[in-house]
């Protein structure tokens, strides 16, 4: 049986914490920033946890089970 390959597109976008949680970057932060408030733009800097519904699929793409 061959090894499972990691989906590289997913691996570049999702980080696994020491506790095993999946963290992702936020959307809507790359352009058309003039109409977005500074508070909102600052909020885009923080990573967010991956939703529970998406976690099994992303774990599979990362080869984690």
PDB file of C-alpha atoms in Angstrom:
ATOM      1  CA  UNK A   1       0.000   0.000   0.000  1.00  0.00           C
ATOM      2  CA  UNK A   2       1.502   3.384  -0.960  1.00  0.00           C
ATOM      3  CA  UNK A   3       1.878   6.238   1.487  1.00  0.00           C
ATOM      4  CA  UNK A   4      -0.886   8.840   1.666  1.00  0.00           C
ATOM      5  CA  UNK A   5       0.210  12.110   0.093  1.00  0.00           C
ATOM      6  CA  UNK A   6      -0.446  15.374   1.903  1.00  0.00           C
ATOM      7  CA  UNK A   7      -2.664  17.818  -0.002  1.00  0.00           C
ATOM      8  CA  UNK A   8      -0.140  20.651  -0.314  1.00  0.00           C
ATOM      9  CA  UNK A   9      -2.732  23.386  -0.926  1.00  0.00           C
ATOM     10  CA  UNK A  10      -4.393  22.555   2.378  1.00  0.00           C
ATOM     11  CA  UNK A  11      -1.072  22.195   4.211  1.00  0.00           C
ATOM     12  CA  UNK A  12      -0.096  25.751   3.212  1.00  0.00           C
ATOM     13  CA  UNK A  13      -3.376  27.203   4.480  1.00  0.00           C
ATOM     14  CA  UNK A  14      -3.937  25.323   7.745  1.00  0.00           C
ATOM     15  CA  UNK A  15      -1.691  25.137  10.814  1.00  0.00           C
ATOM     16  CA  UNK A  16      -1.933  22.424  13.479  1.00  0.00           C
ATOM     17  CA  UNK A  17      -1.471  23.643  17.059  1.00  0.00           C
ATOM     18  CA  UNK A  18       0.376  21.695  19.750  1.00  0.00           C
ATOM     19  CA  UNK A  19      -2.987  20.587  21.132  1.00  0.00           C
ATOM     20  CA  UNK A  20      -4.088  19.288  17.735  1.00  0.00           C
ATOM     21  CA  UNK A  21      -6.488  22.104  16.802  1.00  0.00           C
ATOM     22  CA  UNK A  22      -6.593  23.296  13.195  1.00  0.00           C
ATOM     23  CA  UNK A  23      -6.148  27.041  12.656  1.00  0.00           C
ATOM     24  CA  UNK A  24      -6.830  28.933   9.426  1.00  0.00           C
ATOM     25  CA  UNK A  25      -6.287  32.447   8.158  1.00  0.00           C
ATOM     26  CA  UNK A  26      -9.201  34.803   7.656  1.00  0.00           C
ATOM     27  CA  UNK A  27     -10.698  35.867   4.330  1.00  0.00           C
ATOM     28  CA  UNK A  28     -11.377  39.361   2.902  1.00  0.00           C
ATOM     29  CA  UNK A  29      -8.045  40.912   3.944  1.00  0.00           C
ATOM     30  CA  UNK A  30      -6.165  41.280   0.674  1.00  0.00           C
ATOM     31  CA  UNK A  31      -7.756  44.142  -1.290  1.00  0.00           C
ATOM     32  CA  UNK A  32     -10.505  46.798  -1.256  1.00  0.00           C
ATOM     33  CA  UNK A  33      -9.398  47.691   2.275  1.00  0.00           C
ATOM     34  CA  UNK A  34     -10.338  51.387   2.085  1.00  0.00           C
ATOM     35  CA  UNK A  35     -13.991  50.761   2.894  1.00  0.00           C
ATOM     36  CA  UNK A  36     -13.183  48.391   5.773  1.00  0.00           C
ATOM     37  CA  UNK A  37     -12.715  49.828   9.236  1.00  0.00           C
ATOM     38  CA  UNK A  38      -9.302  49.660  10.946  1.00  0.00           C
ATOM     39  CA  UNK A  39     -10.827  47.526  13.699  1.00  0.00           C
ATOM     40  CA  UNK A  40     -12.081  45.053  11.130  1.00  0.00           C
ATOM     41  CA  UNK A  41      -8.716  44.962   9.313  1.00  0.00           C
ATOM     42  CA  UNK A  42      -6.895  44.269  12.603  1.00  0.00           C
ATOM     43  CA  UNK A  43      -9.268  41.376  13.191  1.00  0.00           C
ATOM     44  CA  UNK A  44      -8.149  39.752   9.954  1.00  0.00           C
ATOM     45  CA  UNK A  45      -4.631  39.291  11.393  1.00  0.00           C
ATOM     46  CA  UNK A  46      -5.665  36.689  13.957  1.00  0.00           C
ATOM     47  CA  UNK A  47      -6.071  33.089  12.927  1.00  0.00           C
ATOM     48  CA  UNK A  48      -9.406  31.368  13.469  1.00  0.00           C
ATOM     49  CA  UNK A  49     -10.155  27.735  14.325  1.00  0.00           C
ATOM     50  CA  UNK A  50     -11.460  25.508  11.549  1.00  0.00           C
ATOM     51  CA  UNK A  51     -15.148  24.711  12.000  1.00  0.00           C
ATOM     52  CA  UNK A  52     -16.111  21.339  13.438  1.00  0.00           C
ATOM     53  CA  UNK A  53     -17.914  20.422  10.210  1.00  0.00           C
ATOM     54  CA  UNK A  54     -14.763  20.919   8.111  1.00  0.00           C
ATOM     55  CA  UNK A  55     -12.261  19.354  10.526  1.00  0.00           C
ATOM     56  CA  UNK A  56     -12.623  15.680   9.415  1.00  0.00           C
ATOM     57  CA  UNK A  57     -12.139  16.557   5.732  1.00  0.00           C
ATOM     58  CA  UNK A  58      -9.082  18.733   6.429  1.00  0.00           C
ATOM     59  CA  UNK A  59      -7.545  16.106   8.724  1.00  0.00           C
ATOM     60  CA  UNK A  60      -7.911  13.584   5.909  1.00  0.00           C
ATOM     61  CA  UNK A  61      -6.216  15.947   3.433  1.00  0.00           C
ATOM     62  CA  UNK A  62      -3.365  16.451   5.878  1.00  0.00           C
ATOM     63  CA  UNK A  63      -2.957  12.696   6.359  1.00  0.00           C
ATOM     64  CA  UNK A  64      -3.973  12.832  10.011  1.00  0.00           C
ATOM     65  CA  UNK A  65      -6.463   9.974  10.066  1.00  0.00           C
TER      66      UNK A  65
END
